[in-house]
Backbone as ProteinMPNN parsed JSONL, in Angstrom:
{"seq_chain_A": "MYRTDAIHATGFEDALDRAKAAVAAGVDMIFIEALETREQMERAVREVNVPLMLNLIEGGKTPLVPVSEAEAMGFKLVVPALSALFSAARGMYDVMSRIRAEGVSDAYRDRLFTFSEFTEVVRLDEIREMEEKYLPRAVLEDKYRGKKKHRGQ", "coords_chain_A": {"N_chain_A": [[0.858, -1.183, 0.009], [0.511, 2.185, -0.781], [0.98, 5.332, 0.597], [0.039, 8.725, 0.583], [0.566, 11.933, 1.84], [0.317, 14.263, 0.588], [-1.679, 16.152, 0.017], [-1.99, 17.998, 2.156], [0.461, 19.361, 2.036], [1.037, 20.043, -0.685], [-1.261, 19.95, -2.129], [-4.286, 18.647, -3.669], [-4.147, 17.843, -6.424], [-1.394, 17.247, -6.77], [-1.193, 15.133, -4.94], [-2.86, 13.269, -6.175], [-1.446, 12.9, -8.55], [0.889, 11.683, -7.507], [-0.205, 9.36, -6.419], [-1.057, 8.068, -8.798], [1.485, 7.745, -10.009], [2.639, 5.942, -8.218], [1.019, 3.707, -8.677], [1.77, 3.199, -11.277], [4.327, 2.357, -10.755], [3.853, -0.096, -9.625], [2.415, -0.428, -7.23], [-0.236, -1.835, -5.352], [-2.382, -0.883, -3.857], [-3.845, 2.169, -2.678], [-3.561, 4.9, -0.478], [-4.784, 7.901, -0.018], [-4.206, 10.427, 2.038], [-6.305, 12.513, 4.011], [-8.368, 13.423, 2.28], [-10.497, 16.035, 1.193], [-13.044, 16.606, 0.268], [-16.167, 15.273, -0.926], [-16.173, 15.262, -3.667], [-13.369, 15.103, -4.225], [-12.93, 12.595, -3.182], [-14.528, 10.956, -4.86], [-13.3, 11.473, -7.347], [-10.691, 10.527, -6.953], [-11.135, 7.742, -6.675], [-12.12, 7.268, -9.192], [-9.953, 7.932, -10.916], [-7.619, 6.636, -10.053], [-6.294, 3.597, -10.61], [-6.314, 1.294, -8.908], [-7.318, -0.527, -5.92], [-8.575, 1.658, -3.347], [-7.912, 3.011, -0.085], [-9.793, 4.401, 2.574], [-9.733, 6.521, 5.282], [-11.604, 7.343, 8.093], [-11.965, 9.883, 10.28], [-13.203, 11.27, 13.07], [-13.676, 14.693, 13.209], [-11.615, 15.092, 11.515], [-10.07, 15.961, 8.317], [-11.28, 14.664, 6.141], [-14.504, 14.234, 4.878], [-17.01, 12.762, 6.951], [-18.47, 9.933, 5.975], [-21.008, 7.39, 5.572], [-19.992, 3.955, 5.815], [-21.116, 2.318, 3.904], [-21.703, 4.173, 1.881], [-19.13, 5.09, 1.16], [-18.124, 2.673, 0.183], [-19.826, 2.36, -1.955], [-18.897, 4.479, -3.515], [-16.584, 3.389, -4.275], [-14.436, 2.792, -2.734], [-12.249, 0.374, -1.283], [-11.243, -0.375, 1.138], [-12.274, 0.678, 4.158], [-11.659, 2.581, 6.981], [-12.464, 3.211, 10.245], [-10.561, 5.027, 11.787], [-9.845, 6.209, 14.344], [-12.09, 6.007, 15.908], [-12.784, 4.062, 17.867], [-10.738, 4.514, 19.759], [-11.24, 7.233, 20.455], [-13.807, 7.028, 21.557], [-13.317, 5.283, 23.658], [-11.565, 6.81, 25.153], [-13.246, 8.959, 25.837], [-15.153, 7.645, 27.434], [-13.525, 6.749, 29.479], [-12.629, 9.21, 30.53], [-15.075, 10.336, 31.342], [-15.999, 8.48, 33.376], [-13.97, 8.584, 35.201], [-14.024, 11.273, 35.863], [-16.464, 11.315, 37.144], [-15.909, 9.633, 39.324], [-14.013, 11.149, 40.542], [-15.56, 13.37, 41.322], [-17.608, 12.214, 42.838], [-16.515, 10.138, 44.28], [-16.874, 7.466, 43.823], [-17.873, 4.901, 41.505], [-20.378, 3.97, 41.269], [-22.855, 5.163, 40.265], [-22.379, 5.035, 37.642], [-22.231, 2.521, 36.743], [-24.028, 1.137, 35.023], [-23.046, 1.655, 32.524], [-20.727, 0.339, 32.253], [-18.685, -2.488, 31.524], [-19.188, -5.669, 33.03], [-16.825, -7.546, 35.019], [-16.767, -10.2, 34.084], [-17.998, -9.92, 31.524], [-16.07, -8.288, 30.312], [-13.812, -9.963, 30.308], [-14.742, -11.811, 28.455], [-15.005, -10.324, 26.112], [-12.32, -9.584, 25.628], [-11.35, -12.044, 25.216], [-10.167, -13.706, 27.13], [-10.047, -16.37, 28.029], [-9.054, -17.674, 25.723], [-6.576, -16.514, 25.574], [-5.441, -17.447, 27.907], [-5.351, -20.203, 27.308], [-3.508, -20.194, 25.176], [-1.269, -19.316, 26.571], [-0.883, -21.531, 28.276], [-0.186, -23.371, 26.303], [2.078, -22.332, 25.065], [3.894, -20.955, 26.88], [6.656, -21.49, 29.075], [6.481, -23.775, 31.801], [7.567, -22.815, 34.24], [7.424, -20.079, 33.942], [4.62, -19.702, 33.823], [3.986, -20.637, 36.436], [5.284, -18.705, 37.966], [3.965, -16.452, 37.102], [1.262, -16.844, 37.832], [1.417, -17.806, 40.372], [0.59, -20.288, 41.621], [-2.141, -19.99, 41.616], [-5.381, -21.164, 40.881], [-6.618, -21.837, 37.611], [-9.223, -19.976, 36.669], [-12.318, -19.204, 35.053], [-12.353, -15.994, 33.65], [-10.191, -15.138, 35.127]], "CA_chain_A": [[-0.021, -0.026, 0.006], [1.193, 3.447, -0.873], [0.247, 6.417, 1.322], [0.513, 10.034, 0.342], [0.036, 13.039, 2.627], [0.664, 15.466, -0.211], [-2.778, 17.162, -0.03], [-1.644, 19.016, 3.138], [1.65, 20.103, 1.692], [1.098, 20.596, -2.033], [-2.572, 20.014, -2.71], [-4.962, 17.423, -4.171], [-3.608, 17.461, -7.737], [-0.158, 16.58, -6.567], [-1.503, 13.837, -4.268], [-3.413, 12.378, -7.208], [-0.321, 12.526, -9.437], [1.756, 10.782, -6.751], [-0.914, 8.081, -6.345], [-0.927, 7.458, -10.085], [2.883, 7.305, -10.192], [2.784, 4.749, -7.402], [0.36, 2.607, -9.405], [2.645, 2.871, -12.446], [5.471, 1.637, -10.173], [3.46, -1.43, -9.219], [1.713, -0.434, -5.964], [-1.555, -2.415, -5.538], [-3.408, -0.183, -3.066], [-3.451, 3.519, -2.4], [-4.227, 5.627, 0.579], [-4.527, 9.38, -0.097], [-4.595, 10.966, 3.308], [-6.953, 13.764, 4.192], [-9.23, 13.908, 1.15], [-11.192, 17.096, 1.801], [-14.368, 16.738, -0.249], [-16.725, 14.098, -1.626], [-15.714, 15.298, -5.061], [-12.029, 14.514, -4.274], [-13.046, 11.158, -2.916], [-15.012, 10.338, -6.083], [-12.359, 11.627, -8.404], [-9.596, 9.652, -6.63], [-11.588, 6.406, -7.012], [-12.293, 7.233, -10.64], [-8.732, 8.117, -11.667], [-6.569, 5.753, -9.556], [-6.799, 2.322, -11.058], [-6.159, 0.188, -7.989], [-8.191, -0.272, -4.765], [-8.2, 2.768, -2.483], [-8.33, 3.021, 1.275], [-10.308, 5.669, 3.089], [-9.835, 6.518, 6.722], [-12.581, 8.269, 8.589], [-11.562, 10.323, 11.625], [-14.087, 12.336, 13.614], [-12.91, 15.964, 13.351], [-10.479, 15.188, 10.547], [-10.28, 16.739, 7.061], [-12.099, 13.881, 5.252], [-15.915, 14.182, 5.297], [-17.485, 11.491, 7.436], [-19.525, 9.289, 5.15], [-21.25, 6.012, 5.982], [-19.187, 3.003, 5.153], [-21.811, 1.921, 2.665], [-21.536, 5.166, 0.853], [-17.714, 4.986, 0.765], [-18.013, 1.455, -0.682], [-20.56, 2.659, -3.224], [-18.023, 5.342, -4.301], [-15.558, 2.494, -4.86], [-13.323, 2.481, -1.754], [-12.197, -1.031, -0.978], [-10.898, -0.515, 2.596], [-12.725, 1.882, 4.882], [-11.162, 2.399, 8.316], [-12.79, 4.241, 11.254], [-9.234, 4.951, 12.321], [-9.708, 6.616, 15.729], [-13.43, 5.974, 16.547], [-12.722, 3.249, 19.095], [-9.9, 5.22, 20.713], [-11.911, 8.454, 20.882], [-14.9, 6.691, 22.421], [-12.749, 4.744, 24.851], [-11.017, 7.96, 25.921], [-14.373, 9.695, 26.377], [-15.673, 6.805, 28.499], [-12.557, 6.765, 30.659], [-12.661, 10.56, 31.095], [-16.4, 10.522, 31.981], [-16.139, 7.747, 34.565], [-12.977, 9.053, 36.155], [-14.594, 12.578, 36.383], [-17.549, 10.951, 38.112], [-15.31, 9.145, 40.549], [-13.387, 12.323, 41.222], [-16.582, 14.2, 41.928], [-18.511, 11.5, 43.796], [-15.712, 9.231, 45.06], [-17.189, 6.056, 43.488], [-18.39, 4.772, 40.12], [-21.699, 3.242, 41.324], [-23.856, 5.782, 39.394], [-21.944, 4.872, 36.214], [-22.089, 1.057, 36.513], [-24.833, 0.633, 33.887], [-22.299, 1.934, 31.315], [-19.424, -0.383, 32.366], [-18.69, -3.961, 31.394], [-18.831, -6.416, 34.264], [-15.554, -8.247, 34.81], [-17.016, -11.349, 33.227], [-18.191, -9.451, 30.132], [-14.844, -7.791, 29.819], [-12.93, -11.105, 29.974], [-15.284, -12.455, 27.247], [-14.665, -9.442, 25.005], [-10.878, -9.663, 25.332], [-11.108, -13.471, 24.964], [-9.148, -14.099, 28.143], [-9.891, -17.82, 28.03], [-8.156, -18.064, 24.653], [-5.212, -16.095, 25.917], [-4.885, -18.395, 28.907], [-5.013, -21.424, 26.567], [-2.237, -19.967, 24.439], [-0.205, -19.279, 27.589], [-0.675, -22.932, 28.659], [0.438, -24.11, 25.206], [3.4, -21.783, 24.642], [4.835, -20.487, 27.881], [7.273, -22.548, 29.916], [5.835, -24.012, 33.091], [8.122, -21.973, 35.286], [6.853, -18.742, 33.68], [3.241, -19.782, 34.255], [3.91, -20.767, 37.86], [5.667, -17.425, 38.513], [2.952, -15.442, 36.774], [-0.036, -17.08, 38.515], [1.802, -18.168, 41.736], [-0.177, -21.334, 42.115], [-3.586, -19.736, 41.603], [-6.068, -22.029, 39.918], [-7.143, -21.159, 36.39], [-10.68, -19.804, 36.644], [-12.866, -18.328, 33.983], [-12.326, -14.579, 33.994], [-9.039, -14.77, 35.919]], "C_chain_A": [[0.893, 1.243, 0.008], [0.36, 4.521, -0.226], [0.889, 7.766, 0.879], [-0.189, 11.079, 1.221], [0.224, 14.389, 1.877], [-0.446, 16.532, -0.2], [-2.42, 18.309, 0.928], [-0.539, 19.891, 2.632], [1.57, 20.812, 0.307], [-0.238, 20.508, -2.808], [-3.024, 18.644, -3.351], [-4.402, 16.955, -5.521], [-2.316, 16.709, -7.665], [-0.368, 15.199, -5.921], [-2.007, 12.872, -5.317], [-2.297, 11.955, -8.177], [0.601, 11.522, -8.814], [1.113, 9.367, -6.685], [-0.81, 7.337, -7.71], [0.45, 6.966, -10.409], [3.166, 6.02, -9.412], [2.165, 3.504, -8.072], [1.248, 2.196, -10.561], [3.906, 2.103, -12.011], [5.127, 0.293, -9.651], [2.745, -1.552, -7.9], [0.304, -0.988, -6.267], [-2.672, -1.89, -4.659], [-2.901, 1.196, -2.71], [-4.285, 4.104, -1.272], [-3.798, 7.091, 0.442], [-5.106, 9.959, 1.17], [-5.243, 12.362, 3.195], [-7.654, 14.321, 2.928], [-10.23, 14.868, 1.798], [-12.656, 17.208, 1.373], [-14.898, 15.405, -0.771], [-16.278, 14.104, -3.075], [-14.281, 14.753, -5.158], [-12.076, 13.063, -4.125], [-13.474, 10.447, -4.234], [-13.987, 10.381, -7.212], [-11.14, 10.659, -8.175], [-9.932, 8.188, -7.025], [-11.622, 6.268, -8.557], [-10.971, 7.208, -11.387], [-7.557, 7.236, -11.211], [-7.05, 4.321, -9.797], [-6.37, 1.113, -10.243], [-7.089, 0.472, -6.799], [-7.636, 0.881, -3.92], [-8.691, 2.509, -1.09], [-8.831, 4.366, 1.666], [-10.313, 5.539, 4.598], [-10.784, 7.631, 7.127], [-12.26, 8.621, 10.056], [-12.497, 11.486, 11.978], [-13.242, 13.64, 13.855], [-11.777, 16.094, 12.387], [-10.925, 15.923, 9.278], [-11.284, 15.97, 6.184], [-13.558, 13.921, 5.749], [-16.289, 12.829, 5.798], [-18.657, 11.03, 6.537], [-19.788, 7.877, 5.682], [-20.378, 5.076, 5.167], [-19.832, 2.528, 3.844], [-21.69, 2.889, 1.548], [-20.126, 5.178, 0.312], [-17.515, 3.805, -0.197], [-18.701, 1.704, -1.969], [-19.711, 3.555, -4.129], [-16.904, 4.515, -4.978], [-14.386, 2.267, -3.929], [-13.426, 0.989, -1.335], [-11.882, -1.341, 0.495], [-11.27, 0.768, 3.272], [-12.46, 1.651, 6.359], [-11.637, 3.536, 9.192], [-11.606, 4.369, 12.22], [-9.154, 5.216, 13.82], [-11.056, 6.511, 16.486], [-13.379, 5.245, 17.878], [-11.895, 3.949, 20.18], [-10.57, 6.401, 21.305], [-13.047, 8.061, 21.839], [-14.387, 6.08, 23.723], [-12.236, 5.891, 25.767], [-12.15, 8.753, 26.544], [-14.937, 8.919, 27.593], [-14.801, 6.86, 29.675], [-12.612, 8.148, 31.357], [-13.946, 10.743, 31.917], [-16.432, 9.77, 33.349], [-15.136, 8.21, 35.618], [-13.374, 10.442, 36.701], [-15.64, 12.313, 37.419], [-16.919, 10.5, 39.426], [-14.621, 10.297, 41.284], [-14.418, 13.159, 41.951], [-17.341, 13.522, 43.036], [-17.728, 10.48, 44.664], [-15.938, 7.783, 44.728], [-17.859, 6.058, 42.141], [-19.79, 4.171, 40.097], [-22.734, 3.843, 40.377], [-23.561, 5.564, 37.914], [-21.92, 3.42, 35.809], [-22.884, 0.523, 35.335], [-24.105, 0.851, 32.59], [-20.996, 1.134, 31.26], [-19.715, -1.884, 32.092], [-18.541, -4.52, 32.808], [-17.468, -7.084, 33.987], [-15.717, -9.446, 33.902], [-17.226, -10.951, 31.757], [-16.867, -8.991, 29.555], [-13.891, -8.961, 29.425], [-13.415, -11.874, 28.705], [-14.887, -11.604, 25.986], [-13.184, -9.549, 24.647], [-10.421, -11.112, 25.111], [-10.007, -13.979, 25.848], [-8.974, -15.611, 28.144], [-8.958, -18.326, 26.917], [-6.765, -17.668, 24.904], [-4.634, -17.069, 26.889], [-4.552, -19.779, 28.226], [-3.708, -21.305, 25.826], [-1.051, -19.938, 25.481], [0.127, -20.717, 28.037], [0.126, -23.683, 27.567], [1.874, -23.623, 24.972], [4.337, -21.302, 25.698], [5.367, -21.641, 28.653], [6.558, -22.609, 31.24], [6.303, -23.089, 34.152], [7.56, -20.544, 35.11], [5.426, -18.708, 34.146], [3.159, -19.811, 35.767], [4.281, -19.425, 38.535], [4.535, -16.391, 38.259], [1.687, -15.632, 37.629], [0.183, -17.568, 39.969], [0.841, -19.239, 42.336], [-1.699, -21.104, 42.105], [-4.218, -20.68, 40.546], [-6.6, -21.171, 38.763], [-8.682, -21.128, 36.501], [-11.123, -18.935, 35.528], [-12.85, -16.882, 34.47], [-11.16, -14.235, 34.876], [-7.904, -14.401, 35.013]], "O_chain_A": [[1.895, 1.312, 0.719], [-0.843, 4.613, -0.474], [2.111, 7.899, 0.818], [-1.416, 11.085, 1.318], [0.277, 15.464, 2.473], [-0.154, 17.712, -0.393], [-2.535, 19.476, 0.551], [-0.617, 21.108, 2.8], [1.961, 21.968, 0.147], [-0.334, 20.924, -3.962], [-2.255, 17.698, -3.519], [-4.209, 15.754, -5.715], [-2.11, 15.705, -8.347], [0.24, 14.216, -6.346], [-1.582, 11.716, -5.319], [-2.219, 10.792, -8.572], [1.061, 10.599, -9.487], [1.78, 8.348, -6.867], [-0.515, 6.142, -7.755], [0.607, 5.903, -11.01], [3.854, 5.125, -9.902], [2.726, 2.41, -8.028], [1.462, 1.009, -10.805], [4.472, 1.319, -12.774], [6.031, -0.44, -9.25], [2.476, -2.671, -7.462], [-0.282, -0.662, -7.299], [-3.793, -2.397, -4.71], [-1.71, 1.396, -2.471], [-5.483, 3.859, -1.127], [-2.662, 7.471, 0.728], [-6.321, 9.985, 1.366], [-4.817, 13.23, 2.433], [-7.54, 15.497, 2.582], [-10.769, 14.55, 2.858], [-13.44, 17.856, 2.067], [-14.11, 14.495, -1.029], [-16.029, 13.044, -3.648], [-13.991, 14.004, -6.091], [-11.374, 12.332, -4.824], [-12.853, 9.47, -4.652], [-13.836, 9.407, -7.95], [-10.644, 10.058, -9.128], [-9.112, 7.498, -7.63], [-11.195, 5.256, -9.114], [-10.865, 6.525, -12.405], [-6.579, 7.114, -11.949], [-8.072, 3.894, -9.262], [-6.094, 0.046, -10.792], [-7.597, 1.586, -6.672], [-6.425, 1.06, -3.791], [-9.732, 1.883, -0.891], [-8.359, 5.382, 1.155], [-10.834, 4.564, 5.14], [-10.758, 8.725, 6.562], [-12.285, 7.762, 10.938], [-12.564, 12.508, 11.295], [-12.257, 13.645, 14.594], [-11.044, 17.083, 12.413], [-12.041, 16.438, 9.207], [-12.094, 16.618, 5.522], [-13.809, 13.666, 6.926], [-15.945, 11.824, 5.175], [-19.677, 11.706, 6.404], [-18.87, 7.236, 6.194], [-20.06, 5.339, 4.007], [-19.163, 2.364, 2.824], [-21.585, 2.498, 0.385], [-19.942, 5.271, -0.901], [-16.846, 3.914, -1.225], [-18.2, 1.289, -3.014], [-19.771, 3.433, -5.352], [-16.374, 4.856, -6.036], [-13.424, 1.601, -4.312], [-14.504, 0.451, -1.081], [-12.209, -2.409, 1.013], [-10.682, 1.818, 3.016], [-12.945, 0.682, 6.944], [-11.287, 4.692, 8.954], [-11.66, 3.867, 13.343], [-8.441, 4.492, 14.516], [-11.112, 6.918, 17.647], [-13.869, 5.743, 18.891], [-12.278, 3.982, 21.349], [-10.51, 6.602, 22.518], [-13.223, 8.727, 22.859], [-14.958, 6.329, 24.785], [-12.463, 5.9, 26.977], [-12.026, 9.185, 27.69], [-15.163, 9.504, 28.652], [-15.287, 7.005, 30.796], [-12.637, 8.242, 32.585], [-13.908, 11.242, 33.042], [-16.841, 10.348, 34.356], [-15.448, 8.218, 36.809], [-13.097, 10.753, 37.86], [-15.709, 12.989, 38.445], [-17.336, 10.925, 40.503], [-14.662, 10.379, 42.512], [-14.181, 13.607, 43.073], [-17.684, 14.14, 44.044], [-18.247, 10.018, 45.68], [-15.263, 6.922, 45.292], [-18.355, 7.087, 41.682], [-20.329, 3.893, 39.026], [-23.448, 3.082, 39.725], [-24.384, 5.867, 37.049], [-21.622, 3.104, 34.658], [-22.465, -0.447, 34.703], [-24.514, 0.265, 31.588], [-20.242, 1.256, 30.295], [-20.784, -2.423, 32.378], [-17.871, -3.937, 33.661], [-17.032, -7.162, 32.838], [-14.878, -9.68, 33.033], [-16.681, -11.589, 30.857], [-16.574, -9.286, 28.396], [-13.263, -8.94, 28.366], [-12.621, -12.491, 27.995], [-14.49, -12.147, 24.955], [-12.841, -9.599, 23.466], [-9.244, -11.366, 24.85], [-9.044, -14.596, 25.392], [-7.846, -16.092, 28.252], [-8.183, -19.262, 27.115], [-5.835, -18.372, 24.511], [-3.485, -17.49, 26.751], [-3.557, -20.413, 28.579], [-2.888, -22.224, 25.848], [0.017, -20.496, 25.23], [1.3, -21.068, 28.161], [0.988, -24.508, 27.867], [2.772, -24.424, 24.712], [5.536, -21.238, 25.429], [4.682, -22.639, 28.879], [6.081, -21.591, 31.743], [5.482, -22.601, 34.928], [7.258, -19.889, 36.108], [5.037, -17.754, 34.82], [2.35, -19.086, 36.347], [3.68, -19.048, 39.541], [4.22, -15.573, 39.123], [1.112, -14.648, 38.096], [-0.787, -17.722, 40.711], [0.351, -19.069, 43.453], [-2.451, -21.968, 42.554], [-3.648, -20.936, 39.486], [-6.963, -20.004, 38.909], [-9.336, -22.169, 36.429], [-10.406, -18.033, 35.096], [-13.289, -16.592, 35.583], [-11.112, -13.107, 35.365], [-6.822, -14.054, 35.488]]}, "name": "protein", "num_of_chains": 1, "seq": "MYRTDAIHATGFEDALDRAKAAVAAGVDMIFIEALETREQMERAVREVNVPLMLNLIEGGKTPLVPVSEAEAMGFKLVVPALSALFSAARGMYDVMSRIRAEGVSDAYRDRLFTFSEFTEVVRLDEIREMEEKYLPRAVLEDKYRGKKKHRGQ"}
């Protein structure tokens, strides 16, 4: 994949020329960073003859479009690049602000995973199985200090 950030420095036309040159050199996917309009997005897909990636960042230069719309334009890889990070940071900030103000997170619990739900999301059981398979016994014993393997531990 070839990435160009030329829009910021030298403009869209240069970014498009660079993308086309990369295709001519054999690149099989292009990422033109910070497309600024739907027209630029459509033109890039139309003029660059390999699959294009589009990243969508809340507050970024590229217009936020639904993934289905980006795919309809012709983008082959659509990445919500910072959505998860931004939402996690907001959640952490909100709960820690609540704890700072109230001294406890009880009023926020309906928005939190339980420990069991969290271990399921991060697939802790699978991680523990891989540890059992690949880590030396001494490392496991030191890490868990004789604790029994329990779901969610």
